[in-house]
Short mmCIF file of C-alpha atoms and ligand atoms in Angstrom, two decimals:
data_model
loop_
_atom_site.label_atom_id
_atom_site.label_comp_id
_atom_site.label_asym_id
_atom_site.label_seq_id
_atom_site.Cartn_x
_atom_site.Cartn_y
_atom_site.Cartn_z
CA UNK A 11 -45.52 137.37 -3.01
CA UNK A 12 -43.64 133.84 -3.77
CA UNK A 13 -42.19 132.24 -0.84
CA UNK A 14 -38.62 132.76 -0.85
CA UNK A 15 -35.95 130.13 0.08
CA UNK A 16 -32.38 132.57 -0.30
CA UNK A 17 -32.05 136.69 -0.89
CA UNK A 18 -30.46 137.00 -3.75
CA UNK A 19 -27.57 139.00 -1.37
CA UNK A 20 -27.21 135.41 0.05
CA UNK A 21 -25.41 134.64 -3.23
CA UNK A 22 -22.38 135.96 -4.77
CA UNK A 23 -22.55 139.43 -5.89
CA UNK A 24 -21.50 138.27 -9.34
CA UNK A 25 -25.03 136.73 -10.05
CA UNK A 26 -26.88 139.98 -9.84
CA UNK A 27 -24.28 141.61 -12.04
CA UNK A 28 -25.47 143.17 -15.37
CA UNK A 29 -22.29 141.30 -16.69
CA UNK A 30 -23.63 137.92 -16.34
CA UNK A 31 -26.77 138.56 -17.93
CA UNK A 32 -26.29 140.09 -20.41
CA UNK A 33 -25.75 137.11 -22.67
CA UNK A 34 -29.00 135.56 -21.47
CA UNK A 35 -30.77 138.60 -22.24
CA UNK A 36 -29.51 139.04 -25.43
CA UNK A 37 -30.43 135.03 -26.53
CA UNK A 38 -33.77 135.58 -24.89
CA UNK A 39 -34.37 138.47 -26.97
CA UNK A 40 -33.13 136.57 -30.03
CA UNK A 41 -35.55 133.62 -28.85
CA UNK A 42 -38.58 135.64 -28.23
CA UNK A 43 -38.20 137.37 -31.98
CA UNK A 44 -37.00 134.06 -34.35
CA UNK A 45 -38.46 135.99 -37.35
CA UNK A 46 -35.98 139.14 -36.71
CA UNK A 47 -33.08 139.73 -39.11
CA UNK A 48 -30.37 139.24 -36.13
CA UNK A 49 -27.62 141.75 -36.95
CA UNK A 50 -26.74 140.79 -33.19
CA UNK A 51 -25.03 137.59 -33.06
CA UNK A 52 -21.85 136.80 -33.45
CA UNK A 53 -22.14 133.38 -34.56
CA UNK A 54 -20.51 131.52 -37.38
CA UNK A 55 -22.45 131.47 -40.28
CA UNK A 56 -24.49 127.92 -39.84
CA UNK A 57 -24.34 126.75 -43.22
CA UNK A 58 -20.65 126.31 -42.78
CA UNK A 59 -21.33 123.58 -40.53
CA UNK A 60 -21.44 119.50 -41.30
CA UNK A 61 -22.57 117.12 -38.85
CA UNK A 62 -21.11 114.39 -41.64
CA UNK A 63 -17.21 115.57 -40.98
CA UNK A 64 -17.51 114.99 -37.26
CA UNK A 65 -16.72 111.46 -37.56
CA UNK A 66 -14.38 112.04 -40.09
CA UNK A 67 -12.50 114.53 -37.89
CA UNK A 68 -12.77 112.44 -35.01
CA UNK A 69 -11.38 108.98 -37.49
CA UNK A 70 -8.79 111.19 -38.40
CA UNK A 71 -7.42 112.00 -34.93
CA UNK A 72 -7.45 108.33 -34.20
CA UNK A 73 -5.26 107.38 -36.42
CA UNK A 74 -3.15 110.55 -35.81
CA UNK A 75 -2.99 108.92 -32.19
CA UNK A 76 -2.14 105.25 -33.32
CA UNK A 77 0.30 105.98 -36.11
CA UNK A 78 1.84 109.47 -35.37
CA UNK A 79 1.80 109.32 -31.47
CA UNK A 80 2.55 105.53 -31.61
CA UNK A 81 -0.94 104.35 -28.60
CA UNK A 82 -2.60 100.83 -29.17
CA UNK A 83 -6.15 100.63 -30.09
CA UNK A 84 -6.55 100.64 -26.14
CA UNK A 85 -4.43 103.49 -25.58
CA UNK A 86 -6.17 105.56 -28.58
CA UNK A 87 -9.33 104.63 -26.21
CA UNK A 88 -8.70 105.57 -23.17
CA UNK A 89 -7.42 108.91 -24.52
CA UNK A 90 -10.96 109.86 -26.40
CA UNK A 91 -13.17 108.31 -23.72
CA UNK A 92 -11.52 108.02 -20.92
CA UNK A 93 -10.99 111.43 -18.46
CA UNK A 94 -8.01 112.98 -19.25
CA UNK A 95 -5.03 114.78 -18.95
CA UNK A 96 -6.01 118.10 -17.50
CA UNK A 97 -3.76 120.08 -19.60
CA UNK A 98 -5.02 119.01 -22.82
CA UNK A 99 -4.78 115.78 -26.05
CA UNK A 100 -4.68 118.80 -28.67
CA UNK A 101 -2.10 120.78 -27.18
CA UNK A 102 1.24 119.67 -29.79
CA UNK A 103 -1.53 120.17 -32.13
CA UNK A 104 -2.42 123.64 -31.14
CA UNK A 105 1.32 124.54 -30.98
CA UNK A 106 1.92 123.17 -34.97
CA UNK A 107 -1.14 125.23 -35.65
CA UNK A 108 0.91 128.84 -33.73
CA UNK A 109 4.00 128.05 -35.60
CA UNK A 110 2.14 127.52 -39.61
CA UNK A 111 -0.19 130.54 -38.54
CA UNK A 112 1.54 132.93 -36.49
CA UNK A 113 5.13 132.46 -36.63
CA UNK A 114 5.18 131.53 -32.95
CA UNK A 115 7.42 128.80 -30.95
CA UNK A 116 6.10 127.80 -28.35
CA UNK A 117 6.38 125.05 -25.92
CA UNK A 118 3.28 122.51 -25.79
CA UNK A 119 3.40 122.04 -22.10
CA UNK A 120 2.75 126.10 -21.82
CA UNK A 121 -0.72 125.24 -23.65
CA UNK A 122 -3.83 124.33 -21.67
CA UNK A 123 -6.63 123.32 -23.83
CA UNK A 124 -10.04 124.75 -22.00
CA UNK A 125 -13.65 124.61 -22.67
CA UNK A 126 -13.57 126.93 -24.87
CA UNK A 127 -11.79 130.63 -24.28
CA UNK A 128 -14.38 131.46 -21.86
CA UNK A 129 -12.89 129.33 -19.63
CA UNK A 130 -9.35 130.25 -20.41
CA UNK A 131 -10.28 133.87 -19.28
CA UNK A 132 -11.61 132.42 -16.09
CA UNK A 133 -8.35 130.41 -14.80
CA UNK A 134 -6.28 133.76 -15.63
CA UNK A 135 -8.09 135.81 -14.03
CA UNK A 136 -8.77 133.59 -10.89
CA UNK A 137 -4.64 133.18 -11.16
CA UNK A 138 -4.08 136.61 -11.10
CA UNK A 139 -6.77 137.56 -8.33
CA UNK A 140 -4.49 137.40 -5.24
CA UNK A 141 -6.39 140.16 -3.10
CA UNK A 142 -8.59 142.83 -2.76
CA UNK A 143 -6.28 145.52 -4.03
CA UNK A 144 -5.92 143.65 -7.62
CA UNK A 145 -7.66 144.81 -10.41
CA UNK A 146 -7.42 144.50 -13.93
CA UNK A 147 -7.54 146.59 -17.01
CA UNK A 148 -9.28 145.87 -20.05
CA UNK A 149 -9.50 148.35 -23.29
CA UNK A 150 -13.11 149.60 -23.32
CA UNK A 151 -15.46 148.67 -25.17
CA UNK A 152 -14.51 146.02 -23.75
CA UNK A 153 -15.77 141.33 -24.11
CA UNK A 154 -18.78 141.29 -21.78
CA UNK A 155 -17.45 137.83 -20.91
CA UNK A 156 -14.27 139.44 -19.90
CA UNK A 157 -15.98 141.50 -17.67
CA UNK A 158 -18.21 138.40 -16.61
CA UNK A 159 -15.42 136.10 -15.60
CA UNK A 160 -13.92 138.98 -13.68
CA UNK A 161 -16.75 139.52 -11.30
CA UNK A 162 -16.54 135.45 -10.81
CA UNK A 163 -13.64 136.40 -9.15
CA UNK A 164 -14.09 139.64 -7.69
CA UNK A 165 -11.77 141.55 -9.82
CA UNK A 166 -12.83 145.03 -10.67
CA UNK A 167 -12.12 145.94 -14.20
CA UNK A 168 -10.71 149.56 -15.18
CA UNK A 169 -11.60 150.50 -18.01
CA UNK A 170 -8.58 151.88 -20.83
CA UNK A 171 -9.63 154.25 -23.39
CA UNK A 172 -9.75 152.23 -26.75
CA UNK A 173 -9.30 154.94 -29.38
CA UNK A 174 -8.56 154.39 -33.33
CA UNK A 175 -5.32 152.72 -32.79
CA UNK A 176 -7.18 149.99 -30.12
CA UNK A 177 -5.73 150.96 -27.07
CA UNK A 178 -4.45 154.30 -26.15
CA UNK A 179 -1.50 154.27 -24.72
CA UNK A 180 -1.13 157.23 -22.61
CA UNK A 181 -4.10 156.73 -20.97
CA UNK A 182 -3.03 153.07 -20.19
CA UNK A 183 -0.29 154.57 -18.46
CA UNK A 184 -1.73 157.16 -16.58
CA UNK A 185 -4.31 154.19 -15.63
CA UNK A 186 -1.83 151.87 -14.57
CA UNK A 187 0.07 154.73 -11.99
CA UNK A 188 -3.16 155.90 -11.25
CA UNK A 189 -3.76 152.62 -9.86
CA UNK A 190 -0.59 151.83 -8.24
CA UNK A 191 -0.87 155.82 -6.63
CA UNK A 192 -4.10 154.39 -4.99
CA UNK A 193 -2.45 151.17 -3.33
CA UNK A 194 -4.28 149.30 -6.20
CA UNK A 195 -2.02 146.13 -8.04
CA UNK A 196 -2.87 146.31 -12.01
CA UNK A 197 -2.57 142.21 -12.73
CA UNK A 198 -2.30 142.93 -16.28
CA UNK A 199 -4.33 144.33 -19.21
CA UNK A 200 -6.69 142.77 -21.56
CA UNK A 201 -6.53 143.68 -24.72
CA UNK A 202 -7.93 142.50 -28.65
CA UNK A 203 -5.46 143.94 -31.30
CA UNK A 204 -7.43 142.32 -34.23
CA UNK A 205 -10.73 143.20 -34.88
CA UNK A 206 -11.80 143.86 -31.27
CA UNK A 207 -15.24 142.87 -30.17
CA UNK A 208 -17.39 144.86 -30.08
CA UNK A 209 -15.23 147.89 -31.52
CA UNK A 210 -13.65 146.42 -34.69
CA UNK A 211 -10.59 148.13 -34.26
CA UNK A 212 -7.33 146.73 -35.11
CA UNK A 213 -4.39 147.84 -33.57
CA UNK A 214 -1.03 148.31 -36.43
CA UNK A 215 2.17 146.54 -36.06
CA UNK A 216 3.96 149.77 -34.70
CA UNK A 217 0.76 149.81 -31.72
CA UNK A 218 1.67 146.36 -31.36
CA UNK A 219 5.46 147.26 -30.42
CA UNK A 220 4.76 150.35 -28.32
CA UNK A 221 2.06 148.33 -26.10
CA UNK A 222 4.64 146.02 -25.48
CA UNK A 223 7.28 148.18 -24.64
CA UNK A 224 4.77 150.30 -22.66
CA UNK A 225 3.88 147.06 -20.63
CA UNK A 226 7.42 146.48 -20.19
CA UNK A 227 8.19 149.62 -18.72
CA UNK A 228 4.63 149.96 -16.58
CA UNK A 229 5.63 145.98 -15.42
CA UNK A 230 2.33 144.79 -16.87
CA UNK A 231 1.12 141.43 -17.77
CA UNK A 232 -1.03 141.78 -20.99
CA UNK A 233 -3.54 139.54 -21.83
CA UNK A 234 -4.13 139.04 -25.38
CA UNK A 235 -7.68 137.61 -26.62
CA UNK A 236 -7.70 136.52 -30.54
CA UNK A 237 -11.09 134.72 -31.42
CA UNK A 238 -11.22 136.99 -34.62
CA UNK A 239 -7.32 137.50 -36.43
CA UNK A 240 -7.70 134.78 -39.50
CA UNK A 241 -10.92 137.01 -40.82
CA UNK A 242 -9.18 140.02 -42.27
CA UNK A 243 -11.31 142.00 -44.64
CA UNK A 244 -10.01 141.66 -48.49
CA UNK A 245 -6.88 143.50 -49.00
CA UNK A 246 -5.71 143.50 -45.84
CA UNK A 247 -2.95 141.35 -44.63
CA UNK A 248 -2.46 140.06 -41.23
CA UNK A 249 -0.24 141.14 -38.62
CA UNK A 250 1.46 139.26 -36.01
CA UNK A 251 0.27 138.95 -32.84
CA UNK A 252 1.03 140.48 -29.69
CA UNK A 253 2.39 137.05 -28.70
CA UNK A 254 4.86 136.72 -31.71
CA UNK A 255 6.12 139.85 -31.38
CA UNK A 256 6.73 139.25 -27.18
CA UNK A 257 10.42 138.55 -26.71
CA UNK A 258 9.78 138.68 -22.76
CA UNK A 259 6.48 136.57 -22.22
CA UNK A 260 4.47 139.45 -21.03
CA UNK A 261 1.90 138.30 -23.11
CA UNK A 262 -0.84 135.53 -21.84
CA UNK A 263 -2.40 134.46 -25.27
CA UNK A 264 -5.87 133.00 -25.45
CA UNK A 265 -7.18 131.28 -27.92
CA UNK A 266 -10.78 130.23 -29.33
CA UNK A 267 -11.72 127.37 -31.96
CA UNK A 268 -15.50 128.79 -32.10
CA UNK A 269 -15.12 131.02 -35.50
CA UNK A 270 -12.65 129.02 -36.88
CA UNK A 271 -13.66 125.56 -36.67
CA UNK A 272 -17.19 125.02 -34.23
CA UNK A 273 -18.44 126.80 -31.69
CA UNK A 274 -20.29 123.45 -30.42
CA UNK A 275 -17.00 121.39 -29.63
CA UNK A 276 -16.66 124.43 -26.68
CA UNK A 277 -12.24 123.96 -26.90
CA UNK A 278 -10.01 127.27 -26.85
CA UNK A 279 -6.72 127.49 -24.95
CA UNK A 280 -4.52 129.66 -23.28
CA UNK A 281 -0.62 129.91 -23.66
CA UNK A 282 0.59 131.01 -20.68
CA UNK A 283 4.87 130.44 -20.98
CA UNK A 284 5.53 132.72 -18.17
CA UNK A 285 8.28 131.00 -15.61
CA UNK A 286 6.63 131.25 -12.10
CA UNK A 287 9.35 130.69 -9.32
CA UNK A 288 8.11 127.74 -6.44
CA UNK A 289 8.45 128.27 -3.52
CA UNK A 290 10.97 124.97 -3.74
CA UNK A 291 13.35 126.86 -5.90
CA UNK A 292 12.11 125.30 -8.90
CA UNK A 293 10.48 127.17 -11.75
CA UNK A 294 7.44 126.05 -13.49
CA UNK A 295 4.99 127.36 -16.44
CA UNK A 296 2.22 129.72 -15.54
CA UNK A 297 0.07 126.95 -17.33
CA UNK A 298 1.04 124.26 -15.13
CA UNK A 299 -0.87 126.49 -12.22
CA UNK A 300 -3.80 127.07 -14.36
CA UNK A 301 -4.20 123.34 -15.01
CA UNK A 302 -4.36 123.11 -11.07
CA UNK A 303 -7.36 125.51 -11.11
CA UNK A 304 -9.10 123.80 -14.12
CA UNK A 305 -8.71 120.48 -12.45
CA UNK A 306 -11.21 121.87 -10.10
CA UNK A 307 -13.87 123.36 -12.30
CA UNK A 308 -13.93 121.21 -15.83
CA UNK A 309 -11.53 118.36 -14.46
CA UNK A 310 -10.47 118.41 -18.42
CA UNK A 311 -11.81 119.59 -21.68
CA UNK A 312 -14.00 116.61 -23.16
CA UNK A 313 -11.83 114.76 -25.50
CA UNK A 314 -14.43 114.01 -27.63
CA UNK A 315 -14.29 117.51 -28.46
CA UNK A 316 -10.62 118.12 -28.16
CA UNK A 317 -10.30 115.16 -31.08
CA UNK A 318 -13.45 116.54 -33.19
CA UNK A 319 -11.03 120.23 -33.18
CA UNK A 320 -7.65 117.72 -33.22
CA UNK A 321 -9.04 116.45 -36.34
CA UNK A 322 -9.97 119.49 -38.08
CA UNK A 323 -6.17 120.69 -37.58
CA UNK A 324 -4.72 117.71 -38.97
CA UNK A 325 -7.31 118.18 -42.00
CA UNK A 326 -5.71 121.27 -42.83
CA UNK A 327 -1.40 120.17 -41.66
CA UNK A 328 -2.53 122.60 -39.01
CA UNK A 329 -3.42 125.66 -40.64
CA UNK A 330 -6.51 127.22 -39.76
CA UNK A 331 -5.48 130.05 -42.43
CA UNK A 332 -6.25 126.91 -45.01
CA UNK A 333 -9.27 125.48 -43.08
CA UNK A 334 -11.14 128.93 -42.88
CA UNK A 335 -10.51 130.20 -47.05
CA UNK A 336 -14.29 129.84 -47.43
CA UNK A 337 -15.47 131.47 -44.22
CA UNK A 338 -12.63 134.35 -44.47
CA UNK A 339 -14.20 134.83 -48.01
CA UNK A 340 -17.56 135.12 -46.83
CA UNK A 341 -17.15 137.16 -43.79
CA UNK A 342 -15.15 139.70 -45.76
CA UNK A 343 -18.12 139.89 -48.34
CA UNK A 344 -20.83 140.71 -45.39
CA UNK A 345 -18.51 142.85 -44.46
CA UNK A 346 -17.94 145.03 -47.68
CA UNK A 347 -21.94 144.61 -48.03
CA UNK A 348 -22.71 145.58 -44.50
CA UNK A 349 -20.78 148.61 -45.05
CA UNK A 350 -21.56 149.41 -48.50
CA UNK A 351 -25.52 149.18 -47.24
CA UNK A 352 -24.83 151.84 -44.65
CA UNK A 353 -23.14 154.06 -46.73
CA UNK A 354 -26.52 153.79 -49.27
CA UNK A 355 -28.89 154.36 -46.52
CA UNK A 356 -27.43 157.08 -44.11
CA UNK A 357 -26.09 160.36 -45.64
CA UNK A 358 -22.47 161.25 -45.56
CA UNK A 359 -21.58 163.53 -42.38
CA UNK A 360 -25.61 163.15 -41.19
CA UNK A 361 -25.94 162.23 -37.72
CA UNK A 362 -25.77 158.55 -38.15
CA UNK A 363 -21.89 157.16 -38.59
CA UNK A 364 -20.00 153.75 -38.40
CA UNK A 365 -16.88 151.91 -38.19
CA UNK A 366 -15.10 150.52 -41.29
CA UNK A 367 -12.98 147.58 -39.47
CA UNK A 368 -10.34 146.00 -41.74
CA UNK A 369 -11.53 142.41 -40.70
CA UNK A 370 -13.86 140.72 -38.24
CA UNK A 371 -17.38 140.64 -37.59
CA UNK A 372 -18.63 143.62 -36.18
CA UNK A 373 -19.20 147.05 -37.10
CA UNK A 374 -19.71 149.87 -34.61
CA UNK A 375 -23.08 152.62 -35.63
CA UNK A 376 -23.06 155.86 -34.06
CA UNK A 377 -26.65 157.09 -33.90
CA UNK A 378 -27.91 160.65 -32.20
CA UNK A 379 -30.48 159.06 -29.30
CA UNK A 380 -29.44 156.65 -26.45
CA UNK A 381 -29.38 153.11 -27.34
CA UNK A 382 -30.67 150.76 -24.60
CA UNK A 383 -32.48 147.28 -24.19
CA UNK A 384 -35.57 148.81 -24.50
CA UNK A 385 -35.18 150.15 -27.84
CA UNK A 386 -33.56 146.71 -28.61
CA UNK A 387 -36.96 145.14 -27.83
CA UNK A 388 -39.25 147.57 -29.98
CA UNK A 389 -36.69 147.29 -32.70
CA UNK A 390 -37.51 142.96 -32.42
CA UNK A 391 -40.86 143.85 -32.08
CA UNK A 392 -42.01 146.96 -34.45
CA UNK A 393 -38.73 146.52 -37.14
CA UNK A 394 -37.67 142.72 -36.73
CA UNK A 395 -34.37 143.41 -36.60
CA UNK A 396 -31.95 142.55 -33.94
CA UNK A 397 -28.48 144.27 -32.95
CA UNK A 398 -26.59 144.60 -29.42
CA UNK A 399 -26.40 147.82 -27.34
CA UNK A 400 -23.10 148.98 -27.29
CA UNK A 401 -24.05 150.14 -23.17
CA UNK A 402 -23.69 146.02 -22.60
CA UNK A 403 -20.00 146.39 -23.18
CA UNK A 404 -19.67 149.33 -21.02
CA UNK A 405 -19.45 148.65 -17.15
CA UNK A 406 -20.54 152.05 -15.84
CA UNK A 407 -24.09 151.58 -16.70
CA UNK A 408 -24.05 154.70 -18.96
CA UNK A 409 -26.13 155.50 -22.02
CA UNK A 410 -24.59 154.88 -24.95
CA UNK A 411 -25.54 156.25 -28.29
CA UNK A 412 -24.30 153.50 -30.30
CA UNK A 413 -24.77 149.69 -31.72
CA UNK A 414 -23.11 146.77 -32.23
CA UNK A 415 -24.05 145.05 -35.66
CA UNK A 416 -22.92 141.57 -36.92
CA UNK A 417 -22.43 140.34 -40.27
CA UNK A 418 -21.36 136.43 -39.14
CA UNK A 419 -24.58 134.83 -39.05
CA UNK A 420 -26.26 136.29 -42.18
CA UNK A 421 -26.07 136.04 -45.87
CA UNK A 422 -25.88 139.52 -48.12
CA UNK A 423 -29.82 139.21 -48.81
CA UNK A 424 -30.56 139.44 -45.09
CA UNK A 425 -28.09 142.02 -44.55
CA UNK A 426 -30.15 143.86 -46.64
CA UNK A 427 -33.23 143.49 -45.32
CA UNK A 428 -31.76 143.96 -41.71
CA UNK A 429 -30.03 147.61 -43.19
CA UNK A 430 -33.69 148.71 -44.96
CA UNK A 431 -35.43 147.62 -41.02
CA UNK A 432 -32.74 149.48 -38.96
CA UNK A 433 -32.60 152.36 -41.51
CA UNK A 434 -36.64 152.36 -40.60
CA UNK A 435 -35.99 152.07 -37.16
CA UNK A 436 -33.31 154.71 -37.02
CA UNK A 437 -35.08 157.86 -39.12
CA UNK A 438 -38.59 157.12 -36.69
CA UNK A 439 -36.41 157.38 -33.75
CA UNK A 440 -35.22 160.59 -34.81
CA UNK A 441 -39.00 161.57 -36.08
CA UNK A 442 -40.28 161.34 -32.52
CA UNK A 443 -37.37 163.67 -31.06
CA UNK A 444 -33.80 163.33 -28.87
CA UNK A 445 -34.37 160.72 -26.22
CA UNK A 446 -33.62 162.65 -22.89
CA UNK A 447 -30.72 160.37 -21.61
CA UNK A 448 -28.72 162.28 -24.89
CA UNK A 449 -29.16 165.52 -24.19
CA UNK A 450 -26.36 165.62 -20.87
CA UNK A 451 -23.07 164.74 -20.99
CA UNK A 452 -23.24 161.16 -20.00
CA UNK A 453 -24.20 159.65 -23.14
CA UNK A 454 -20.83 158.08 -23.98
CA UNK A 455 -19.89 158.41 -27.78
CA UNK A 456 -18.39 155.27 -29.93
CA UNK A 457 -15.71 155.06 -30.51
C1 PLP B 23 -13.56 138.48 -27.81
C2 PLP B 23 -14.05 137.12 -27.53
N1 PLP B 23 -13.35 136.33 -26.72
C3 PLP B 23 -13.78 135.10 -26.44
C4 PLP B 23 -14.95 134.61 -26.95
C5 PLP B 23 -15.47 133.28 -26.48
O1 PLP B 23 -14.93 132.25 -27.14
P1 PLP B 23 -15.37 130.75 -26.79
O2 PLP B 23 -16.64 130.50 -27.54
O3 PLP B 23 -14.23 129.95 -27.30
O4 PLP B 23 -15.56 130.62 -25.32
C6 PLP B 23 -15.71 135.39 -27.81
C7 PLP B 23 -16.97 134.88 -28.36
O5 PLP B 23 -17.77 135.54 -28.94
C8 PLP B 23 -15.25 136.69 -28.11
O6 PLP B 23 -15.94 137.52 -28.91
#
């Protein structure tokens, strides 16, 4: 036995969460197998990316600083390299970018520009978290690093049923009174109307209206994560947000620069315009608190990073609909392919099924055996071909007979090849019989 320094119960119960690791487990996998199709990540496709326009984003946003904003050479400085203001450089940027893309108003100053939306989910949350009765509900299958940045603050997540429409509504209700019968305080609900991660699901405009009215009713905050609404699949338009459609800011918004412009600059934001009453009388934006609590774990978002992204707007008069033509394009091919290759290889109404998501990156496979990390591994090691366990964005620690598959980070050739391993990998785990998690109840079926 090693010498030990701390128990691991020494440390917050957050580190030996499944939650937290389950990103790390899923690189290391990734790692461990390079030559493995990955239908796991959900990465931009690389290809997209050029070192070359960094400094031409970054020369852009200068100048956008000395001639638009009006700063001296010093002043356009000290704003890239200098710390900075904790609520963002980006954020009028960011709000141009909601009006040309979603129809929405908004006020800058209820924008704080984070390191990336992982972050954004964590000042929330820790706003929200007043007490030991709070707890918050998120539509299952639901963001692992939702669930992750809720443990950081010791907020248990209840899980909503998810459904075909994206969230089901009744049994958001009965969750929410269910809580409140308890003594429990619902701080909001978390929720993905386009092209959820992991699930796919989109939720229609109608949904849209009736969750808001619901949360209205129920007294609900909801918080709405969007990394994935400017990839619908071809043929289908957009809808409006939750946010754009929220006459009574009940809706948090976060936001996430990763698919849409580089997942390396780490900047997302969160538009939080709810009025929070001081105890002073006066009344302040929920994002003026959250800046409080980022001062205190990023100090600000690097503005190195926040000018590479402020650049890339400007590139595009703010449109990230414009800047992401190619990538929409592409995404929406993998898609059709990914889709197209499952319908060739697994039988209509056979045991094997799938989502068909109008946009995004992920599609959902229903298979008749348990799906777990261990089958992940063999899979990397016997098939070479990578996908995620749908159990990792469960929270009960349940089987689940399902899989997550990607098509961001692959081209249609290695789509193929991925589909012909799985396929493989599928039919020989049926061969050698039912795993016996599967044959109870408590194998949970997707979706
Ligand atoms: C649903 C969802 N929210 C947020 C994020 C994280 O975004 P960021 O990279 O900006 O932290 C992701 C990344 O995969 C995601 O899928």
């Amino acid at each position: 036995m090693e010498p030990v320094d701390l128990a691991v119960t020494a440390l917050h119960g957050s580190v030996g969460d499944p939650a937290l690791n389950s990103m790390n487990f899923l690189n290391e996998v990734a790692q461990h197998y390079p030559d493995a199709v990955s239908l796991a990540a959900g990465r931009p496709y690389e290809e997209f990316f050029d070192s070359a326009l960094l400094h031409t984003h970054l020369d852009r946003f200068r100048r956008h600083l000395a001639e638009e904003v009006g700063l001296d050479r010093a002043g356009v400085d000290r704003t890239l390299l200098q710390y900075g203001r904790t609520k963002g450089i980006v954020h009028h940027l960011i709000a141009r970018h909601l009006d040309v893309d979603e129809g929405l108003t908004v006020d800058p100053e209820s924008i704080v520009v984070t390191v990336g939306c992982q972050e954004a989910m964590f000042l929330v949350l820790r706003a929200l978290r007043t007490g030991p009765a709070d707890v918050l509900l998120a539509v299952a299958p639901t963001y692992v690093g939702l669930t992750g940045a809720a443990r950081l603050v010791d907020l248990p997540v209840h899980p909503v049923a998810g459904g075909p429409d994206g969230v089901d509504l009744t049994d958001l209700r009965a969750a929410v009174r269910r809580a409140r019968a308890g003594g429990l305080r619902p701080r909001g609900c978390y929720v993905m109307p386009d092209f959820a991660n992991p699930s796919g699901v989109s939720m229609d405009t109608t949904q849209r209206r009736r969750l808001l009215d619901l949360a209205a009713e129920e007294d609900v905050l909801l918080i709405e994560d969007n990394p994935y609404g400017l990839f619908p699949a071809d043929g289908t338009d957009r809808r409006p947000t939750l946010k754009a459609l929220d006459t009574a800011r009940r809706v948090v918004y976060l936001g996430s620069f990763a698919k849409t412009v580089l997942p390396g600059a780490r900047v997302g934001y969160v538009l939080a315009d709810q009025r929070v009453g001081e105890a002073d009388g006066a009344v302040v934006p929920l994002a003026d608190h959250l800046a409080k609590i980022k001062s205190m774990v990023t100090v600000n978002t690097s503005p190195i990073s926040q000018a590479v992204i402020g650049g890339a707007l400007l590139a595009h008069d703010c449109s990230l609909v414009a800047a992401n033509v190619r990538e929409r394009a592409a995404y929406a091919r993998n898609l059709r392919h990914l889709v197209d290759g499952l319908t060739r290889r697994f039988p209509a109404g056979g045991p094997v099924s799938w989502t068909v998501p109008a946009g995004g990156f992920f599609v959902v496979v229903s298979v008749p055996f348990a799906v777990d990390d261990a089958l992940l591994h063999r899979s990397a090691r016997e098939y070479g071909v990578l996908w995620t366990p749908m159990a990792h964005f469960y929270d009960a620690g349940t089987p689940v007979d399902a899989l997550r598959l990607s098509v961001s980070a692959v081209t249609p050739e290695s789509i193929d090849v991925g589909l012909d391993r799985l396929a493989a990998l599928v039919t020989d785990t049926m061969a050698a019989g039912v795993t016996p998690q599967c044959q109870g109840s408590g194998t949970v079926r997707v979706p």
